[in-house]
PDB file of C-alpha atoms in Angstrom:
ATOM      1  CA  UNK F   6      97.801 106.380 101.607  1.00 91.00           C
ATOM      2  CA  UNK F   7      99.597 103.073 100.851  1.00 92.00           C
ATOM      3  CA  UNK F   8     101.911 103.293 102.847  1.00 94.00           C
ATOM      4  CA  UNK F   9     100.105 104.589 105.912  1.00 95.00           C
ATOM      5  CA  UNK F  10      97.604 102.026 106.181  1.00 95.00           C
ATOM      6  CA  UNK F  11     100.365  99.188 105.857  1.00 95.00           C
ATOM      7  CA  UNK F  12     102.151 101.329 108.789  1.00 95.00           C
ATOM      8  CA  UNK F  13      99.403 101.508 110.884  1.00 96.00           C
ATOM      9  CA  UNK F  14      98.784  98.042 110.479  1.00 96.00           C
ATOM     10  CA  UNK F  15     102.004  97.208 111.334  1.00 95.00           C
ATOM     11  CA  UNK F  16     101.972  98.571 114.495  1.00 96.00           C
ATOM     12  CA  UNK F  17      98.524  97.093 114.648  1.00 96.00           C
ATOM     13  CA  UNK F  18      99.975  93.518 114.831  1.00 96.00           C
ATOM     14  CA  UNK F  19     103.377  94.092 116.273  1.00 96.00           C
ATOM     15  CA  UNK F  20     103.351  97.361 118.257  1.00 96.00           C
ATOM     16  CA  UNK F  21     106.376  98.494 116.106  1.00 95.00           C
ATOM     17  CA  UNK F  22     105.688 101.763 114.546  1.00 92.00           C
ATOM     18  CA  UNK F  23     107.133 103.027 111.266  1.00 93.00           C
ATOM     19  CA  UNK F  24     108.725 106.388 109.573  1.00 95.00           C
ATOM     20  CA  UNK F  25     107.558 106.458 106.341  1.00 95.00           C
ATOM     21  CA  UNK F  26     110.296 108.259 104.024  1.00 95.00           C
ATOM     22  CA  UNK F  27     108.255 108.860 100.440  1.00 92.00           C
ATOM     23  CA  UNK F  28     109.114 111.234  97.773  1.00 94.00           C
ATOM     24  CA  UNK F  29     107.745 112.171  94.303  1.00 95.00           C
ATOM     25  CA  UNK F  30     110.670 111.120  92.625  1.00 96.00           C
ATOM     26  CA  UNK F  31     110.983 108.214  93.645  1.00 96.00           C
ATOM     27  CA  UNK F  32     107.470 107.490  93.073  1.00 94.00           C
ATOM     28  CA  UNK F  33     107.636 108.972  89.659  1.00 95.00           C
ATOM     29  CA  UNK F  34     110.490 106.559  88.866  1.00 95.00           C
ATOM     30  CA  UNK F  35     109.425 103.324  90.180  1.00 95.00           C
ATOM     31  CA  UNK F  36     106.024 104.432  87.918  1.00 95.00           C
ATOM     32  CA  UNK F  37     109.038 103.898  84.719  1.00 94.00           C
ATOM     33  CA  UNK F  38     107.837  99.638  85.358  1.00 92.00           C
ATOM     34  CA  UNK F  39     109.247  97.708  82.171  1.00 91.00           C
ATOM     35  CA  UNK F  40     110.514 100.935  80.861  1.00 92.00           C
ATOM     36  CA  UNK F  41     113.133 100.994  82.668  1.00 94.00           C
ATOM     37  CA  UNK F  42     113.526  97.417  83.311  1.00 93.00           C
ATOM     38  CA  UNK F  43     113.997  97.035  79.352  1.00 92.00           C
ATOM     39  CA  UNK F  44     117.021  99.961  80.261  1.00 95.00           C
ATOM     40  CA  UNK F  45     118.260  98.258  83.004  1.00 95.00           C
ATOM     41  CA  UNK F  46     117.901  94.981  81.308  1.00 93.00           C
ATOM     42  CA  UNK F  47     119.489  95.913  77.689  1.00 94.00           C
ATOM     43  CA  UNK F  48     120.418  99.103  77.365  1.00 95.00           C
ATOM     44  CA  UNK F  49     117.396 100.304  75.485  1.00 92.00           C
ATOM     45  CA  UNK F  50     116.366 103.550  75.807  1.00 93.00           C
ATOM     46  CA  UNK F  51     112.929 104.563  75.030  1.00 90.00           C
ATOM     47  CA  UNK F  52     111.304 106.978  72.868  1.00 90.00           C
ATOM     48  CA  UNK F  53     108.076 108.377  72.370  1.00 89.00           C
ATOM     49  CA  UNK F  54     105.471 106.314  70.877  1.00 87.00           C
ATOM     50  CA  UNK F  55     102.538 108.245  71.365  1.00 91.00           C
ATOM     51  CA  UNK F  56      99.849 106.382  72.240  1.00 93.00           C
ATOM     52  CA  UNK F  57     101.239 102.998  71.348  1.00 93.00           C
ATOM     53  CA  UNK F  58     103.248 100.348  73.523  1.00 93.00           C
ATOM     54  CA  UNK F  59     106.968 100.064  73.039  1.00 91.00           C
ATOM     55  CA  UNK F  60     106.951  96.027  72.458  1.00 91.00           C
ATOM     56  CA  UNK F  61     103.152  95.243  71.549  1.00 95.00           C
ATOM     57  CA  UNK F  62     101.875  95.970  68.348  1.00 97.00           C
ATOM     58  CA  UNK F  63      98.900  96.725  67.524  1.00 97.00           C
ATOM     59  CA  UNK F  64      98.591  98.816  71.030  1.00 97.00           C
ATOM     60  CA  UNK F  65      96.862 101.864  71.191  1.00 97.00           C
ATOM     61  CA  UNK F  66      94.541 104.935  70.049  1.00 98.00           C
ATOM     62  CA  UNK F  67      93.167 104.947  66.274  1.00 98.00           C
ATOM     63  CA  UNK F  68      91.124 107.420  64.611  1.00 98.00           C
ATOM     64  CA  UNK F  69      88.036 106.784  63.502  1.00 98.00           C
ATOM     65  CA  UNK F  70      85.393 108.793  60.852  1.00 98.00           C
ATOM     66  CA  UNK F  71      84.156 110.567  64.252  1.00 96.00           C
ATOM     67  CA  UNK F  72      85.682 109.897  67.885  1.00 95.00           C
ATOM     68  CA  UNK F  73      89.056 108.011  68.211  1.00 97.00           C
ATOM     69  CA  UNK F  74      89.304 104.452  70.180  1.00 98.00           C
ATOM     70  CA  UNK F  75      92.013 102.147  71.917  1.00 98.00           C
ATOM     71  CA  UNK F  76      93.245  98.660  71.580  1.00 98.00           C
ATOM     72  CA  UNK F  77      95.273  96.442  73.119  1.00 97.00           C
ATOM     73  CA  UNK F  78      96.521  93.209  70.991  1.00 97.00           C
ATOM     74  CA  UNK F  79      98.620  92.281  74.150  1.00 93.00           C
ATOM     75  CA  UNK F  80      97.893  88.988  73.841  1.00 91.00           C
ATOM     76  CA  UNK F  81      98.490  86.534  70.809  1.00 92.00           C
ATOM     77  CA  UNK F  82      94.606  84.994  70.746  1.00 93.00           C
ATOM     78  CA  UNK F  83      93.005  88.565  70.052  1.00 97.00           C
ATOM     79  CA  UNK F  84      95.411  89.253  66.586  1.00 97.00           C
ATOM     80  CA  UNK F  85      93.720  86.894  64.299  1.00 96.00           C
ATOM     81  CA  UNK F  86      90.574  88.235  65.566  1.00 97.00           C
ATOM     82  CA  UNK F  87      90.495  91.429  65.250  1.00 98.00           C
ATOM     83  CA  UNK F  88      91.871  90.996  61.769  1.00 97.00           C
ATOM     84  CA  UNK F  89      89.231  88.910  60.990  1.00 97.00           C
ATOM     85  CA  UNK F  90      86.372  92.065  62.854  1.00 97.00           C
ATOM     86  CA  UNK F  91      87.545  94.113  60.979  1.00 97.00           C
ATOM     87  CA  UNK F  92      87.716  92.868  57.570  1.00 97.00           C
ATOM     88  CA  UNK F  93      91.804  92.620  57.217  1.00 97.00           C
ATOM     89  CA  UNK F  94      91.622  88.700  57.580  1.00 96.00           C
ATOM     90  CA  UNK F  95      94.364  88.282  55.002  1.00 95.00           C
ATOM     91  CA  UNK F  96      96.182  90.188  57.359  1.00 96.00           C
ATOM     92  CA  UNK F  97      95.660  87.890  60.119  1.00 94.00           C
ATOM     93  CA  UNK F  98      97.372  84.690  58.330  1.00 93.00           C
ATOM     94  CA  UNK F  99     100.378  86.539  57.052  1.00 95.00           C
ATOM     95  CA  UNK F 100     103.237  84.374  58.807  1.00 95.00           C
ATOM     96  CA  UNK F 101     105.850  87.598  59.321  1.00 96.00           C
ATOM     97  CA  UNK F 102     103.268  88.944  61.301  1.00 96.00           C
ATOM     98  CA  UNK F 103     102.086  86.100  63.389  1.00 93.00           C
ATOM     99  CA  UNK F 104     104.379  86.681  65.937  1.00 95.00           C
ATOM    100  CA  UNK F 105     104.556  89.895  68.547  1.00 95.00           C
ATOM    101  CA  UNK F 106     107.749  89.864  67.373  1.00 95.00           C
ATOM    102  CA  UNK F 107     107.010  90.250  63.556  1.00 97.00           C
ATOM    103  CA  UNK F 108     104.647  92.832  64.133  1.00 97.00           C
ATOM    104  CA  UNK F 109     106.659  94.765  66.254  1.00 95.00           C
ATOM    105  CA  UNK F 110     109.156  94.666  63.152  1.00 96.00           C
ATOM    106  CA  UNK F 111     106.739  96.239  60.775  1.00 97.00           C
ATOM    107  CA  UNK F 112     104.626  98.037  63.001  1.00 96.00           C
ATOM    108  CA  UNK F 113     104.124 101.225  60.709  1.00 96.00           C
ATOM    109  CA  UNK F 114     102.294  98.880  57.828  1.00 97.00           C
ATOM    110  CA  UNK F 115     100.400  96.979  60.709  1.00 97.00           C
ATOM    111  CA  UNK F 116      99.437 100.384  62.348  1.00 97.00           C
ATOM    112  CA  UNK F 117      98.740 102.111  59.043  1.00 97.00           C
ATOM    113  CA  UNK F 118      96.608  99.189  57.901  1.00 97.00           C
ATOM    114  CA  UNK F 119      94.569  99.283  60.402  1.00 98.00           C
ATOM    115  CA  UNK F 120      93.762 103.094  60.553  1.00 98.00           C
ATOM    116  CA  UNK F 121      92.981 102.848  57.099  1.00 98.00           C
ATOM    117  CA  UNK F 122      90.537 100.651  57.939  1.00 98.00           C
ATOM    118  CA  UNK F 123      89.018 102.303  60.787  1.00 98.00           C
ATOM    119  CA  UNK F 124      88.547 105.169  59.164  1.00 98.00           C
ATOM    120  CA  UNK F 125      85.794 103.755  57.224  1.00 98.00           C
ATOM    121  CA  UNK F 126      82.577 103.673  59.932  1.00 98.00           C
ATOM    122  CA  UNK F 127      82.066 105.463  63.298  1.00 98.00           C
ATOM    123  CA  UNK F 128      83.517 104.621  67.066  1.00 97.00           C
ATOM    124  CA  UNK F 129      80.572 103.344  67.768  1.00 96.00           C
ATOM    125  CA  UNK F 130      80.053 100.916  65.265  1.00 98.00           C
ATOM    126  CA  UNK F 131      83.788  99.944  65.881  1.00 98.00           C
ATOM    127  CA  UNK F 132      83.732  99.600  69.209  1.00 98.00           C
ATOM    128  CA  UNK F 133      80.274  97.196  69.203  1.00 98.00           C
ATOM    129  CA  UNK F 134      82.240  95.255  66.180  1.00 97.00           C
ATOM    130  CA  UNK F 135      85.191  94.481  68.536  1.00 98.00           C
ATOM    131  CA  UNK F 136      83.939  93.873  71.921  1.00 97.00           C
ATOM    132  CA  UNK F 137      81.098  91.337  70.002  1.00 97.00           C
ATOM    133  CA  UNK F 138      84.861  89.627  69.128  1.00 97.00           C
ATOM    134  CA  UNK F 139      85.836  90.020  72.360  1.00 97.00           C
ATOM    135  CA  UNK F 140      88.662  92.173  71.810  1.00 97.00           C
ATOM    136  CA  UNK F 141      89.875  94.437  74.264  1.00 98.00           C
ATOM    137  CA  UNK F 142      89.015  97.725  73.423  1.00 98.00           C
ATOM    138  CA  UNK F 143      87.495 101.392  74.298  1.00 97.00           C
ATOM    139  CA  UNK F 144      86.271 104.248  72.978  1.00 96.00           C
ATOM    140  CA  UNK F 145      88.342 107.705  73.652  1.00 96.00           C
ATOM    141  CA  UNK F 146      85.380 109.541  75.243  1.00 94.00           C
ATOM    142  CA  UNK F 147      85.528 113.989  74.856  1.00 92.00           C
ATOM    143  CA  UNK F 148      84.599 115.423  78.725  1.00 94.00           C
ATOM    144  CA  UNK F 149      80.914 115.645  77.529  1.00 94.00           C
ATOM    145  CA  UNK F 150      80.962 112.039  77.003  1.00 93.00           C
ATOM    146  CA  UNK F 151      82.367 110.993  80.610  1.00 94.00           C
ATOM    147  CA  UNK F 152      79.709 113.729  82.404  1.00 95.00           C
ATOM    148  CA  UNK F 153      76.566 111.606  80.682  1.00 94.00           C
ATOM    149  CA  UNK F 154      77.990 108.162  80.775  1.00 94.00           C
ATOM    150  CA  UNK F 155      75.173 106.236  82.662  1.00 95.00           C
ATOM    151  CA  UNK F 156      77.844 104.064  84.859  1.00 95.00           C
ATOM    152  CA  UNK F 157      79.498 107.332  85.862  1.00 96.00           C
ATOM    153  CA  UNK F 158      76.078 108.816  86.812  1.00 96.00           C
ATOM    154  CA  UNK F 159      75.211 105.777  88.487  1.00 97.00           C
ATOM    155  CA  UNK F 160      78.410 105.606  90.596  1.00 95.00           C
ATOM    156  CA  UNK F 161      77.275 109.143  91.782  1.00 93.00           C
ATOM    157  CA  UNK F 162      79.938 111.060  90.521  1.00 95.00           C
ATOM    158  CA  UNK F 163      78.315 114.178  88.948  1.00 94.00           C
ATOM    159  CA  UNK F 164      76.119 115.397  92.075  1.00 92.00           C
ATOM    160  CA  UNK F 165      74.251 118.887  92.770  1.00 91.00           C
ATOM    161  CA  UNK F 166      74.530 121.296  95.855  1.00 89.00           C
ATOM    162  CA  UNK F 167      73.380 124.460  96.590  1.00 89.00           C
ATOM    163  CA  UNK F 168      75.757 127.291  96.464  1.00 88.00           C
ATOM    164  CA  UNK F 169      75.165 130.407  98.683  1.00 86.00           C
ATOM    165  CA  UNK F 170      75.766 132.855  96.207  1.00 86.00           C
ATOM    166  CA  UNK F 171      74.973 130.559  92.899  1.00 85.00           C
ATOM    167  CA  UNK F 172      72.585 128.906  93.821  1.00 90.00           C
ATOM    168  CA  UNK F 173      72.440 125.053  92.077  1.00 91.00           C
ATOM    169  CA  UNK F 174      75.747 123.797  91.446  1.00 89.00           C
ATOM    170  CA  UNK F 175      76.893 120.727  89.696  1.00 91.00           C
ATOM    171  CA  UNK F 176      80.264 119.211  90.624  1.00 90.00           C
ATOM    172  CA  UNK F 177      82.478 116.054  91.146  1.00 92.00           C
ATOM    173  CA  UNK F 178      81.443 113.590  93.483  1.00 91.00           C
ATOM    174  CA  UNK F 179      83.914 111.277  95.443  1.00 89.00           C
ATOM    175  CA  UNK F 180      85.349 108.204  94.178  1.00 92.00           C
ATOM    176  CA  UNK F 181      86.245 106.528  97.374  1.00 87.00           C
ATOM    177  CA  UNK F 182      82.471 104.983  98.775  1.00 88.00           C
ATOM    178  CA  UNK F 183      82.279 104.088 101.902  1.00 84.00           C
ATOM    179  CA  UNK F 184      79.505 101.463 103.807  1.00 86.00           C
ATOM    180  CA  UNK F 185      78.336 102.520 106.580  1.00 85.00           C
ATOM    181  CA  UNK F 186      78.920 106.176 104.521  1.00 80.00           C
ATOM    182  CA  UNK F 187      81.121 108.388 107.610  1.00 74.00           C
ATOM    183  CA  UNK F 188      78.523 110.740 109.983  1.00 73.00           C
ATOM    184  CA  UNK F 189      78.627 114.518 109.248  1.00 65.00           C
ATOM    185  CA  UNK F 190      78.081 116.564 106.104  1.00 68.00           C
ATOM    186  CA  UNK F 191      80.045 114.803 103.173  1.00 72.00           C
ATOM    187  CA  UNK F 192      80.317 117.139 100.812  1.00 79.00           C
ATOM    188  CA  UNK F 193      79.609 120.936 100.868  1.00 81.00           C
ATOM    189  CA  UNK F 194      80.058 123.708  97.716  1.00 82.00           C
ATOM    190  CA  UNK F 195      83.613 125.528  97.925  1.00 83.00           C
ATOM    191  CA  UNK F 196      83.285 127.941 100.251  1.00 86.00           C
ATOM    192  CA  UNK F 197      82.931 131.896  99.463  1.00 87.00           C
ATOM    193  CA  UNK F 198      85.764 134.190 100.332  1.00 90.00           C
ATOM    194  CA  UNK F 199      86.483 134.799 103.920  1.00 90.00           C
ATOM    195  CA  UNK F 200      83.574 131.867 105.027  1.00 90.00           C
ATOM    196  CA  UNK F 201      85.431 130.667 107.271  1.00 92.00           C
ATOM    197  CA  UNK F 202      88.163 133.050 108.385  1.00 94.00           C
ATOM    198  CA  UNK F 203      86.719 133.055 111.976  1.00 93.00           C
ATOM    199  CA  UNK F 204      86.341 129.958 112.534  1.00 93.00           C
ATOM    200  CA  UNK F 205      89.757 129.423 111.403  1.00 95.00           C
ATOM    201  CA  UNK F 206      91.605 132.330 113.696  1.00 96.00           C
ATOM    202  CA  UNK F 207      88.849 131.308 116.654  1.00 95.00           C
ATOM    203  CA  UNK F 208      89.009 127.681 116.916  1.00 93.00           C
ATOM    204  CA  UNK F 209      91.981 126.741 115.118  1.00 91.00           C
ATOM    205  CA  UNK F 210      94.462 129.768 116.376  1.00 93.00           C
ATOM    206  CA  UNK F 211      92.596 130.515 119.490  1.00 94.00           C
ATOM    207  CA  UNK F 212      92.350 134.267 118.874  1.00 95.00           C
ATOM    208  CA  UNK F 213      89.072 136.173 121.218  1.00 94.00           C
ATOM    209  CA  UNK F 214      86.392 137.890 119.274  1.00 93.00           C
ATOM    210  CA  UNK F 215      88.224 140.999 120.385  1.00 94.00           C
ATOM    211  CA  UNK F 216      91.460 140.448 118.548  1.00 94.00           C
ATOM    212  CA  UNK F 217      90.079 139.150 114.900  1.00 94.00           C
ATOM    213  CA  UNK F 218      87.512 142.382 115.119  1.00 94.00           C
ATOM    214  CA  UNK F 219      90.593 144.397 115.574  1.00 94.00           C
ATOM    215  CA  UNK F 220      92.296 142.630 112.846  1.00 94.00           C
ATOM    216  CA  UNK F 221      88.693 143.297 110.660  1.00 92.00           C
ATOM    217  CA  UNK F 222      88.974 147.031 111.410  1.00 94.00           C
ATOM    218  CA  UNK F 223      92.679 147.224 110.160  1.00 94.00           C
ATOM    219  CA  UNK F 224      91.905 145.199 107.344  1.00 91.00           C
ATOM    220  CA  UNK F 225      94.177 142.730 107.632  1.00 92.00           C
ATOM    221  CA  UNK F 226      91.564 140.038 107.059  1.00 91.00           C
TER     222      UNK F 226
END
């Protein structure tokens, strides 16, 4: 979509068109970022970490006594404080770990530390802890969670139509918004089988009436 809209603009302001030449793997690869810079740059190959980040430390998902949650310590301001949220301050002012560095060199105590600890209360009371610090965080919501999230349901993206043959049905809305919203019907339910197989052999494929009855009678559609 990229790539079109920088094409047609293109042509919009020079009058040179473009062929644009895009394939998944080379989208998947350039999607490898610092990954495979850190190959290209040193040889380093990576491995799986999980959830966690191959050079920041603390980085990632942590359990909790109910629903998991994520943090990022990608910056060197937020590691005293979140030692100091949540109750490891000691932690915070030990010197071999007051670098990225250092932590990165003993990142199974740091990580293990800090489960331990947030294992001890609830996501919520975890997550209202560190954002009051101001550390950047969020909770690992289950699919129940997302569908009743106010901002979600504010955004419009759980919305209700009515189905021919189910009546009310809840779906997905549409993340792109658009102002002035485009003219026609926006979104309809998924259509039953064979809704719209004349309309697609009449309009589309310019078969008569005559021919798709004929193809009705032999069954072929």
């Amino acid at each position: 979509t990229t790539s079109i809209s920088a094409a047609l603009y293109q042509r919009e302001k020079t009058g040179q068109g473009a062929r644009i030449d895009l394939s998944l793997l080379d989208c998947l690869t350039s999607m490898l970022t610092y990954v495979a810079q850190y190959y290209l740059t040193g040889g380093e190959i990576a491995r799986p970490q999980g959830s966690g980040h191959m050079s920041v430390v603390p980085y990632g998902a942590f359990a909790t006594s109910d629903w998991p949650i994520v943090i990022a310590i990608f910056v060197e301001k937020f590691w005293k404080a979140l030692c100091d949220a949540v109750g490891l301050s000691d932690m915070g002012t030990e010197e071999r770990l007051a670098s990225a560095a250092g932590r990165l060199e003993n990142r199974a105590e740091v990580n293990e530390r800090l489960q331990e600890r947030f294992l001890t209360d609830t996501q919520e009371a975890w997550i209202e802890r560190l954002r009051r610090a101001k550390i950047p965080c969020a909770p690992i919501l289950g699919i129940d969670q997302v569908m009743q999230d106010p901002q979600v349901l504010h955004r419009e993206m759980i919305i209700d139509l009515d189905h021919p043959k189910c009546g009310p049905l809840r779906m997905l809305g549409d993340p792109v918004k658009l102002t002035p919203e485009p003219d026609g019907e926006h979104f309809a339910p998924p259509p039953t089988l064979g809704q719209h197989t004349h309309e697609v052999l009449g309009e589309l494929l310019g078969l008569d009436d005559d021919r798709i009855s004929k193809l009705r009678d032999e069954k072929v559609i």
